[in-house]
Tab-separated table of C-alpha atoms and ligand atoms in Angstrom:
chain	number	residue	atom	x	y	z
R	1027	UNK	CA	0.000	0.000	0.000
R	1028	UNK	CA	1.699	3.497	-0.794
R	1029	UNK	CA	-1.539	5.751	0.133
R	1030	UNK	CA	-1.002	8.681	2.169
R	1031	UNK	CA	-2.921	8.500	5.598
R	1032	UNK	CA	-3.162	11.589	7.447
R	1033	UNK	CA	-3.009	10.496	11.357
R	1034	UNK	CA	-4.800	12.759	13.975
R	1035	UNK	CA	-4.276	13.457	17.653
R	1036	UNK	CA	-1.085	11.072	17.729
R	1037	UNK	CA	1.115	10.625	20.634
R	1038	UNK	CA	4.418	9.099	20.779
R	1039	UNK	CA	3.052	5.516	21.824
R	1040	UNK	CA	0.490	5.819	18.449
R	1041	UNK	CA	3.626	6.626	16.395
R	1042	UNK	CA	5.736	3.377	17.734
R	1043	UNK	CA	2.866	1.339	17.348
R	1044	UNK	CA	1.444	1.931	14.319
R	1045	UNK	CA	5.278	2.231	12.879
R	1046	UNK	CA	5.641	-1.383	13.753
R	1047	UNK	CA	2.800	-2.833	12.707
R	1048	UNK	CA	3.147	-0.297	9.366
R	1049	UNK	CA	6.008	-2.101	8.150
R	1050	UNK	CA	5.009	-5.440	6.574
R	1051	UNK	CA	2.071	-2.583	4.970
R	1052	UNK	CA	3.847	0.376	3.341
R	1053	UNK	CA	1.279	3.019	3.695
R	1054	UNK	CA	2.673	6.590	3.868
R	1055	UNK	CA	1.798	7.815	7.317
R	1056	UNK	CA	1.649	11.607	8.751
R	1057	UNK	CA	1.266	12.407	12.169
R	1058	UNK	CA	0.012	15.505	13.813
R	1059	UNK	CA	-0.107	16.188	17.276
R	1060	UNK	CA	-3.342	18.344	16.661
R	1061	UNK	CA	-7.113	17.181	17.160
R	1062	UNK	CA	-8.845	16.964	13.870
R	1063	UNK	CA	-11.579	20.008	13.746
R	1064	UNK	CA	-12.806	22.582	11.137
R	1065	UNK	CA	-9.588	24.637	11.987
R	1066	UNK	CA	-7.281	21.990	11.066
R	1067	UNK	CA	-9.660	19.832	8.352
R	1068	UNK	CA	-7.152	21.566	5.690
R	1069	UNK	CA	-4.254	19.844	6.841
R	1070	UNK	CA	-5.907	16.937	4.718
R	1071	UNK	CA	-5.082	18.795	1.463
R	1072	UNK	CA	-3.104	15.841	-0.418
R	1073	UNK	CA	-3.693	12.741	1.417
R	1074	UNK	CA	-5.653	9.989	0.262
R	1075	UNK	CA	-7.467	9.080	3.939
R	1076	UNK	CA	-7.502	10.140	7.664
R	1077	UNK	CA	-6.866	8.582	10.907
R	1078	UNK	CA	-8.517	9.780	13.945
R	1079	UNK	CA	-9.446	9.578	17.606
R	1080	UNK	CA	-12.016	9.646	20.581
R	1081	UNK	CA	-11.493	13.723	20.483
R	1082	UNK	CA	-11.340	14.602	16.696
R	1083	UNK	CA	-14.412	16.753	16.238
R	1084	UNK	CA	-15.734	15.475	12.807
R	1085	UNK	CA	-18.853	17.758	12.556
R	1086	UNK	CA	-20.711	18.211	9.140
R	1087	UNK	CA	-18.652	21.444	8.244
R	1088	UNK	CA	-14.977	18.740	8.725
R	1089	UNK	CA	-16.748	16.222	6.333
R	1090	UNK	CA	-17.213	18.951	3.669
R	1091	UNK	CA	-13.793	20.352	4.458
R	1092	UNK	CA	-12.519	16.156	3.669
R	1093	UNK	CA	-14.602	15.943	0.383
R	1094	UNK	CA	-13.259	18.794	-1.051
R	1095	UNK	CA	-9.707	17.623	-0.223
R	1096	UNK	CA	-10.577	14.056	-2.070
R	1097	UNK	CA	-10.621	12.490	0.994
R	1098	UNK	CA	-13.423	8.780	0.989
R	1099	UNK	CA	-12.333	7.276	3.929
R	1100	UNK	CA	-12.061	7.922	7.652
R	1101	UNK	CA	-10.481	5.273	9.920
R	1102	UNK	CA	-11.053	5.723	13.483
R	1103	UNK	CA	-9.002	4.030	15.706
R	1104	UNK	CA	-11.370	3.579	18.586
R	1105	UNK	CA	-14.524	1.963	19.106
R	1106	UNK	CA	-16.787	4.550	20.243
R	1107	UNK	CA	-17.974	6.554	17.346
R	1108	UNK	CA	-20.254	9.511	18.585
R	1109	UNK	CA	-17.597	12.187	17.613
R	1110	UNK	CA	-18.693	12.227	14.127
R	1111	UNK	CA	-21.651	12.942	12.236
R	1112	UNK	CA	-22.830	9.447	10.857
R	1113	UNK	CA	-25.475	11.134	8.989
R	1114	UNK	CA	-23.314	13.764	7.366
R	1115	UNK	CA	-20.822	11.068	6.225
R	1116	UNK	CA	-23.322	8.519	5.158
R	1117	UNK	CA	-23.233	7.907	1.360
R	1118	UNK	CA	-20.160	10.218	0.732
R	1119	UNK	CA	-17.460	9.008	3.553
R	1120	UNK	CA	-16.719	5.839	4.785
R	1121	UNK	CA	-16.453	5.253	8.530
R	1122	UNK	CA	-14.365	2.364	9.793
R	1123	UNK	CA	-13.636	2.041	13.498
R	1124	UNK	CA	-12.135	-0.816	15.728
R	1125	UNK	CA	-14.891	-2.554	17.145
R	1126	UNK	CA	-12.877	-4.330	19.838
R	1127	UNK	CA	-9.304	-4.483	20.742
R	1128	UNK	CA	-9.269	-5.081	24.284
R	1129	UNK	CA	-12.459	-5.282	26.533
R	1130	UNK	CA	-10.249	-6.448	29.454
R	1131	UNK	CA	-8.496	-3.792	29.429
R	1132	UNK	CA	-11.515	-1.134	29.892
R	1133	UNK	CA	-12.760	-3.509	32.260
R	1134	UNK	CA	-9.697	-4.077	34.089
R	1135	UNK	CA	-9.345	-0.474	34.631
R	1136	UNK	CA	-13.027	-0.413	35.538
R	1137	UNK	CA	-11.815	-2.857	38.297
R	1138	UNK	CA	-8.966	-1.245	39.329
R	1139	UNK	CA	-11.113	2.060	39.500
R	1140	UNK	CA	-13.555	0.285	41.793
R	1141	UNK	CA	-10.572	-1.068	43.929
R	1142	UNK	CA	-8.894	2.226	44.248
R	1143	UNK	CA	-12.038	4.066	45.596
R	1144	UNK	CA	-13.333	1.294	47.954
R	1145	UNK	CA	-9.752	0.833	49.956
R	1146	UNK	CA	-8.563	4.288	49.432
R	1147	UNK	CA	-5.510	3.200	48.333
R	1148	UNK	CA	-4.997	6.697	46.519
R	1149	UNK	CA	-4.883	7.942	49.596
R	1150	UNK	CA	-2.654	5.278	51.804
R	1151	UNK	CA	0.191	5.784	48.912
R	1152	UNK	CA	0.256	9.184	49.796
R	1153	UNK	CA	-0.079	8.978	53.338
R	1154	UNK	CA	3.155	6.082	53.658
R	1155	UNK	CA	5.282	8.463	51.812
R	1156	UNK	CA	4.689	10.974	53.896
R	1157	UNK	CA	5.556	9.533	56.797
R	1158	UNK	CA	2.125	9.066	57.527
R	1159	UNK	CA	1.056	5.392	59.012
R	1160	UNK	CA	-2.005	5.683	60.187
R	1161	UNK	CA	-5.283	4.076	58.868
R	1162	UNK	CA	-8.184	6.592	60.288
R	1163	UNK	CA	-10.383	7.029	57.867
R	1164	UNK	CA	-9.205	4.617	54.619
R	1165	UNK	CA	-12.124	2.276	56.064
R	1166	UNK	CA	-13.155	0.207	52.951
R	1167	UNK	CA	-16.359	-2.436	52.302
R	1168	UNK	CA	-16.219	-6.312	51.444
R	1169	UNK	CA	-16.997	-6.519	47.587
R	1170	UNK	CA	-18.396	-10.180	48.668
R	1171	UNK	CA	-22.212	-10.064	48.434
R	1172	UNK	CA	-22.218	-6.464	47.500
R	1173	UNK	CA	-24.526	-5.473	44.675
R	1174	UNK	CA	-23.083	-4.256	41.490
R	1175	UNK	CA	-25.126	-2.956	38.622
R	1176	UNK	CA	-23.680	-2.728	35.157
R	1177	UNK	CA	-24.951	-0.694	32.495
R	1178	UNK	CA	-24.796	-2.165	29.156
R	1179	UNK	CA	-23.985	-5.961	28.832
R	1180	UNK	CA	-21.507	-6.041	25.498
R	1181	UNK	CA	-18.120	-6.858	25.471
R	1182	UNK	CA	-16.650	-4.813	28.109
R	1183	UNK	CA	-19.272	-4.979	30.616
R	1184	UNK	CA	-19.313	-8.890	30.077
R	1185	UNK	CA	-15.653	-8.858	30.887
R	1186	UNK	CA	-16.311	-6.371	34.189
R	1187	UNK	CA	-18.811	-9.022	34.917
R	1188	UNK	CA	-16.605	-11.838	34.939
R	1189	UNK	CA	-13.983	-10.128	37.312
R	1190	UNK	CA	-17.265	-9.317	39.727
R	1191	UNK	CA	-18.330	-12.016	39.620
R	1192	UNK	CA	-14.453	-13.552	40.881
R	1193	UNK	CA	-14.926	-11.226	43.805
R	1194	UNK	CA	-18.707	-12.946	44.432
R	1195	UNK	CA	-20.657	-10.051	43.891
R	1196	UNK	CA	-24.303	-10.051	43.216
R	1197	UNK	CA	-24.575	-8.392	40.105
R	1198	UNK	CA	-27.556	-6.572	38.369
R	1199	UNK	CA	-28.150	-5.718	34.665
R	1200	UNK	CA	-29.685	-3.382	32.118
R	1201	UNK	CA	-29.206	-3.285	28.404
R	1202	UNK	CA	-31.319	-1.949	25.812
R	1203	UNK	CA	-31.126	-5.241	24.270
R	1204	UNK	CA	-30.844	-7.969	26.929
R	1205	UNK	CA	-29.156	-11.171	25.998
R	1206	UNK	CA	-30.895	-13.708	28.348
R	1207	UNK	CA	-29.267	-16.928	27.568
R	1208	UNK	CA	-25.763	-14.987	28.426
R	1209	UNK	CA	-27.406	-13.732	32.052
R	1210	UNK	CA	-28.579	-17.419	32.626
R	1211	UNK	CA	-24.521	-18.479	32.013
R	1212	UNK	CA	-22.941	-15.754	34.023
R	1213	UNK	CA	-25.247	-15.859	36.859
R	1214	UNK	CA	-26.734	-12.736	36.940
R	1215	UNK	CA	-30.366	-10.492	36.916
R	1216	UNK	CA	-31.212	-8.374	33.968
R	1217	UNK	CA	-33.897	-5.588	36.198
R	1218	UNK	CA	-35.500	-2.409	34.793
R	1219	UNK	CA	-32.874	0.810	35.214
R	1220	UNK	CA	-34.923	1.992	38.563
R	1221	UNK	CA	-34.164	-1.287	39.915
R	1222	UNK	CA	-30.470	-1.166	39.104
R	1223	UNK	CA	-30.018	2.567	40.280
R	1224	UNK	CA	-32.202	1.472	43.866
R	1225	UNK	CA	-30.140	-1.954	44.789
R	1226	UNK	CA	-27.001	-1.309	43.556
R	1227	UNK	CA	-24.134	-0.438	45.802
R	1228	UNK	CA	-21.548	0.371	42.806
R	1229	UNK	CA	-23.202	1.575	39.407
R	1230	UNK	CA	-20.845	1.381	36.549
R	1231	UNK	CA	-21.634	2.144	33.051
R	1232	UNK	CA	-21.053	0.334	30.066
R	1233	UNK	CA	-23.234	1.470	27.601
R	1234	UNK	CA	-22.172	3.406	24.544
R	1235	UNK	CA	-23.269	7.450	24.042
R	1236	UNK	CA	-25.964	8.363	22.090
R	1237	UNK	CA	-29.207	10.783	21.808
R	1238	UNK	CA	-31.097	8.114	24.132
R	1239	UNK	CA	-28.043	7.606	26.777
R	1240	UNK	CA	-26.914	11.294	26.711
R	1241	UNK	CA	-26.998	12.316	30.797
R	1242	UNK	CA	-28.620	9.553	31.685
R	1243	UNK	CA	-27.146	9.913	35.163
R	1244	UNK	CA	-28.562	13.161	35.918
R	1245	UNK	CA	-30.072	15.122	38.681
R	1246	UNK	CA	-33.284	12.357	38.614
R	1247	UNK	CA	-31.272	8.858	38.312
R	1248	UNK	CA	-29.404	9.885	41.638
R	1249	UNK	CA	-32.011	10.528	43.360
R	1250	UNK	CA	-33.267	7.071	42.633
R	1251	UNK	CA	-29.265	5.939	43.825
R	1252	UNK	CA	-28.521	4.262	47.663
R	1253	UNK	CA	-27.109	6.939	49.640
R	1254	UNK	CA	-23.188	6.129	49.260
R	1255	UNK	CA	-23.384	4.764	46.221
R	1256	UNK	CA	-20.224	4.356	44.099
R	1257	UNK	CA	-20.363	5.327	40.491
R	1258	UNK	CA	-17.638	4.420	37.805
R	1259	UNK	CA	-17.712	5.705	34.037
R	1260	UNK	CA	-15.094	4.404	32.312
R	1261	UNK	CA	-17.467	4.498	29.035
R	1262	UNK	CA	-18.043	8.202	27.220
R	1263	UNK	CA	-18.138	11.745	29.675
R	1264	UNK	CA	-21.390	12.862	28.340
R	1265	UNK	CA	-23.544	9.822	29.988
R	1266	UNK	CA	-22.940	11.868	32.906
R	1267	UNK	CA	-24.811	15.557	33.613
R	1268	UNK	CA	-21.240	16.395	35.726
R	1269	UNK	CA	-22.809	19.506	37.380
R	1270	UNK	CA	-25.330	16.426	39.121
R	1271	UNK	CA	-22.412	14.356	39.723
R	1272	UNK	CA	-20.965	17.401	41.973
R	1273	UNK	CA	-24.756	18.362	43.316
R	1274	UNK	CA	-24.426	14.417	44.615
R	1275	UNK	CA	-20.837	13.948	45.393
R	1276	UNK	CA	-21.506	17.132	47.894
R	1277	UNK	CA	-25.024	15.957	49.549
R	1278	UNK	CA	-23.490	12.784	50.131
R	1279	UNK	CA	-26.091	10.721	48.437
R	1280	UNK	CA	-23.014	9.500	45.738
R	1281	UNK	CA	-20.139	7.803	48.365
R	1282	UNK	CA	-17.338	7.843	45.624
R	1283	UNK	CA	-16.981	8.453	41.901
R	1284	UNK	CA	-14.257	7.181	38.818
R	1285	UNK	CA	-14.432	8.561	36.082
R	1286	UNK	CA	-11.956	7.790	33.062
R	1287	UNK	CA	-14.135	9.907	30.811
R	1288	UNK	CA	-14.959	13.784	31.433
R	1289	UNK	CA	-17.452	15.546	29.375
R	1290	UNK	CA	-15.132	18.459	28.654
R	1291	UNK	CA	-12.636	16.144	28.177
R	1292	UNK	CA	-11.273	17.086	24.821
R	1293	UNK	CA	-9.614	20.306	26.214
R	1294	UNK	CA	-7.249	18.737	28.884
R	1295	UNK	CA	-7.352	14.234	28.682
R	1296	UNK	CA	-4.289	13.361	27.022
R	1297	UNK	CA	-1.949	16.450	27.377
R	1298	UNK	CA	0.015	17.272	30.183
R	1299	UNK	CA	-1.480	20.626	31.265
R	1300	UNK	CA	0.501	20.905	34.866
R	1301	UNK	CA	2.098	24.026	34.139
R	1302	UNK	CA	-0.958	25.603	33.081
R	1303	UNK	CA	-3.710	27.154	35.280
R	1304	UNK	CA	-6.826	25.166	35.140
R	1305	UNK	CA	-9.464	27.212	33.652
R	1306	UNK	CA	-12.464	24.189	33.640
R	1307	UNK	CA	-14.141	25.357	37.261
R	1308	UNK	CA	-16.654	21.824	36.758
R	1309	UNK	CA	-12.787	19.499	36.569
R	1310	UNK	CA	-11.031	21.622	39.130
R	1311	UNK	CA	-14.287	21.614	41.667
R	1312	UNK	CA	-14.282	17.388	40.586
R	1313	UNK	CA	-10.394	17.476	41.416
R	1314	UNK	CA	-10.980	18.875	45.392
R	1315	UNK	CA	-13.154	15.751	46.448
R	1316	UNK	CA	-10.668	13.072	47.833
R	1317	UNK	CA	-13.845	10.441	47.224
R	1318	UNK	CA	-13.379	11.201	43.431
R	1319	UNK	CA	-10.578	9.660	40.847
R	1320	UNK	CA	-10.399	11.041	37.747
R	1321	UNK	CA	-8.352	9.063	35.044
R	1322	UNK	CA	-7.665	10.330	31.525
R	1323	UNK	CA	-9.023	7.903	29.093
R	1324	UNK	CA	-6.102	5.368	29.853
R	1325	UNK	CA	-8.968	2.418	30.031
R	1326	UNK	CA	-8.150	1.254	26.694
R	1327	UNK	CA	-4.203	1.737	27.050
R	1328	UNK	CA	-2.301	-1.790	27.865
R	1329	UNK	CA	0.116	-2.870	25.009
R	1330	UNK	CA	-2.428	-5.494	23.787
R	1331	UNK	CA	-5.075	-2.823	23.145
R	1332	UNK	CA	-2.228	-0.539	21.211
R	1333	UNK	CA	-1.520	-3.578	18.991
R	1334	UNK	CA	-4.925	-4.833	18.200
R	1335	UNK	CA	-6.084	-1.110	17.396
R	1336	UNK	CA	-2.997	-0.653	15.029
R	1337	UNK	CA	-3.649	-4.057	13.326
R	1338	UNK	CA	-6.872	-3.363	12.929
R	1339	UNK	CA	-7.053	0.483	12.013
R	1340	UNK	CA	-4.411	-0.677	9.284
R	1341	UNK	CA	-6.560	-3.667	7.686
R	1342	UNK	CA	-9.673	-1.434	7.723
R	1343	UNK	CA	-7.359	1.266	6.076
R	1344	UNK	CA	-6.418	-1.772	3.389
R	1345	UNK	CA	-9.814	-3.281	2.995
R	1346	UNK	CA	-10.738	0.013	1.733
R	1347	UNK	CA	-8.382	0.909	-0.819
R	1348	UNK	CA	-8.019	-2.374	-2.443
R	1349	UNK	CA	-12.437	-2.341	-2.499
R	1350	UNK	CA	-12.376	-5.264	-0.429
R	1351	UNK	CA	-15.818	-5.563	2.148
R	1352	UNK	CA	-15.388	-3.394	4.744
R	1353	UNK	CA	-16.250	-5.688	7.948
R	1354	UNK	CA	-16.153	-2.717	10.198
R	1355	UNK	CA	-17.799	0.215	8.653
R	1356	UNK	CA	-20.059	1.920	10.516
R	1357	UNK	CA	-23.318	2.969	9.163
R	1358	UNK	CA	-25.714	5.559	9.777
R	1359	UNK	CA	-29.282	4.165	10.699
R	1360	UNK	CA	-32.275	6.526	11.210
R	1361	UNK	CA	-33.839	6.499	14.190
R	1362	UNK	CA	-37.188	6.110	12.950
G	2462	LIG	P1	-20.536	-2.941	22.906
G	2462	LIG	O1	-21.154	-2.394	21.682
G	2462	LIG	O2	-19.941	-4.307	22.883
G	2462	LIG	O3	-21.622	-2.931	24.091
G	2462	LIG	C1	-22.472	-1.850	24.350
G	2462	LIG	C2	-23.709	-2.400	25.035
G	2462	LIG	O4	-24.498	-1.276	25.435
G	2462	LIG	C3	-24.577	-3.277	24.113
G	2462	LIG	O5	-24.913	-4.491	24.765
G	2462	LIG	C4	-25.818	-2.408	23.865
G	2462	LIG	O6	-27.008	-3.167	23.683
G	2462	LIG	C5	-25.861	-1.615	25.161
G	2462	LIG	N1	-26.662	-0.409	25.076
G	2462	LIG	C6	-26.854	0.413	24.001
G	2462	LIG	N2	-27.676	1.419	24.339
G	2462	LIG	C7	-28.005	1.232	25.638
G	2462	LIG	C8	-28.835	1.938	26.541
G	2462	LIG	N3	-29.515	3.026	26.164
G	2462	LIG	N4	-28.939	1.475	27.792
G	2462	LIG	C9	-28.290	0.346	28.168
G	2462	LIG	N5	-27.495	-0.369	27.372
G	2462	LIG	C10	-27.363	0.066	26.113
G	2462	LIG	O7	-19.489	-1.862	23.393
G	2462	LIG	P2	-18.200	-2.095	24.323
G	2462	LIG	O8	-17.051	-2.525	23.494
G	2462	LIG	O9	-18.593	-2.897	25.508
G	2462	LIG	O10	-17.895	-0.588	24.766
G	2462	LIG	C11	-18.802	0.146	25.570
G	2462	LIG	C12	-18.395	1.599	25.569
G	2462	LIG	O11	-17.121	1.714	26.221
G	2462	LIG	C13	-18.142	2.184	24.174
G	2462	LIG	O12	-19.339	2.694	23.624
G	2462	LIG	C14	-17.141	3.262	24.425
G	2462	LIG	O13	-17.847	4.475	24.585
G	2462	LIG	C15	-16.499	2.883	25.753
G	2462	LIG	N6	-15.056	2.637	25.648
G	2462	LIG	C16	-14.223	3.287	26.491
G	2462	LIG	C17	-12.859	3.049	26.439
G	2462	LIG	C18	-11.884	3.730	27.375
G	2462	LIG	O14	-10.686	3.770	27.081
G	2462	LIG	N7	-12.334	4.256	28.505
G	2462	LIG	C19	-12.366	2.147	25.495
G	2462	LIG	C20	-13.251	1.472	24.672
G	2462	LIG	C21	-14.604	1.723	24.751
């Protein structure tokens, strides 16, 4: 393959990967640091297709910017696709994405998230360094027999459910589309979302964003929470109304919150902004609450996931331009 693949939003671990696995392909690869939005669309002028990421903005106004430049394909290298404007593209761009590269490690993460918060460990590796030996206050719970309910059942909250299940949780279920015959196997309770919100004592979501799942933990679902509850997003930032989240986190009815994925994220997850003054008052007020971790989209990142998403991203890429079937488009349906 010689085509010329404008890359989006790379960081150095993107480059070494997709170098590697770019070898035995030949394509002619660019990388830019920037995000992929109407103020940077141009940079497309004289490749052949584009590469992007969770945060590219691809908006109708981007698409027109990419026809004009030539441009027929767009390869995301993610799964999640609700950064771009299906309907725009559909019929003049194709969309190919990487449906899976590594549910274990989003729901490893997930796990690690829910660890973290329950023992406080965040806390004890900071206290030991300082000097500081005491355990008043890092008071955790038994996961044994604890309720967890997980929002969407696909591949990564299947995986989360398998670890929960190691730690013998009781675990509750909601999906749009509930697989029965799975729930029967794994040993657990598909219940309406009420249900799920009133039993569960750690909520985590699983489910992907849309118009229907957009703040679906808001000001109302709380209210329906157990006081304490523990509530991990490690799926897209705009399932959760944040401003709720806080209005929670500071009445006490929400015990502890993860969250690997911010709304606002696309301003500050994935750069190193310490030397900056924080100018997001919603992040910084989310940053003062010690019963509150905040990860940058690192659920996907273990060295399997990088190598899967390259492999992947570069046969979708190839499957394209030799007008092979494209077993991972994605494809705008209307709603109606
Ligand atoms: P998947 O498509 O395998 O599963 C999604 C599940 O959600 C499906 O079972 C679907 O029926 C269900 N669902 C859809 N709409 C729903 C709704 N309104 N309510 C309840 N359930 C609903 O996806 P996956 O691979 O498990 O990924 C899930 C999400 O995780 C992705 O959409 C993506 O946003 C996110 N993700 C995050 C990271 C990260 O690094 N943090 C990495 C990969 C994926």
């Amino acid at each position: 393959m010689n085509e010329n693949i404008a890359f989006f939003d790379t960081k150095p671990y993107d480059e070494k990967s997709f170098e590697q696995h770019n070898a035995s392909v030949g394509f002619n690869i660019t990388y830019f640091d920037a995000h992929l939005n109407k103020q940077t669309a141009q940079l497309c002028k004289g490749f052949d297709g584009v590469c992007v990421f969770v945060n590219d903005q691809i908006d109708a106004e981007v698409i027109q910017i990419l026809l004009e430049n030539n441009i027929r394909i767009i390869a995301l290298r993610c799964a999640g696709y609700n950064n771009i404007d299906i309907k725009a593209a559909s019929g003049k761009i194709k969309l190919v994405r990487v449906p899976a590269y590594s549910p274990y490690a989003v729901a490893e993460h997930t796990a690690a998230l829910m660890l973290t918060l329950n023992r406080k460990t965040h806390q004890a590796y900071h206290r030991t360094r300082d000097g500081n030996f005491s355990i008043n206050g890092l008071l955790g719970f038994d996961m044994h027999n604890r309720t967890a309910g997980v929002i969407g059942t696909g591949q990564i909250g299947r995986c989360l459910i398998a670890i929960l299940k190691g730690f013998r949780m009781n675990v509750l279920a909601y999906d749009i589309a509930p697989d029965q015959a799975y729930a029967d196997m794994a040993g657990i309770s598909y219940v309406p979302i009420d249900e799920l919100y009133s039993q569960s004592d750690i909520i985590s979501l699983h489910c992907p964003l849309n118009q229907r799942t957009e703040h679906m933990i808001d000001r109302l679902s709380i209210e329906k929470m157990k006081p304490g509850v523990m509530l991990v997003n490690t799926s897209r930032g705009k399932l959760i109304d944040t401003k709720a989240l806080i209005g929670g986190l500071k009445s006490g009815k929400i015990g502890y919150a993860a969250l690997d994925v911010y709304e606002e994220e696309v301003d500050c997850f994935f750069e190193d902004k310490s030397l900056e003054l924080m100018n997001d008052d919603i992040l910084a007020r989310l940053l003062t609450f010690p019963n509150v971790i905040i990860t940058s989209h690192q659920g996907f990142f273990t060295e399997e996931a990088l190598c899967n998403i390259a492999q992947t991203t570069l046969q979708n890429l190839s499957a394209f331009f030799q007008g092979e079937e494209l077993k991972n488009e994605v494809c705008y349906v209307s709603p109606s």
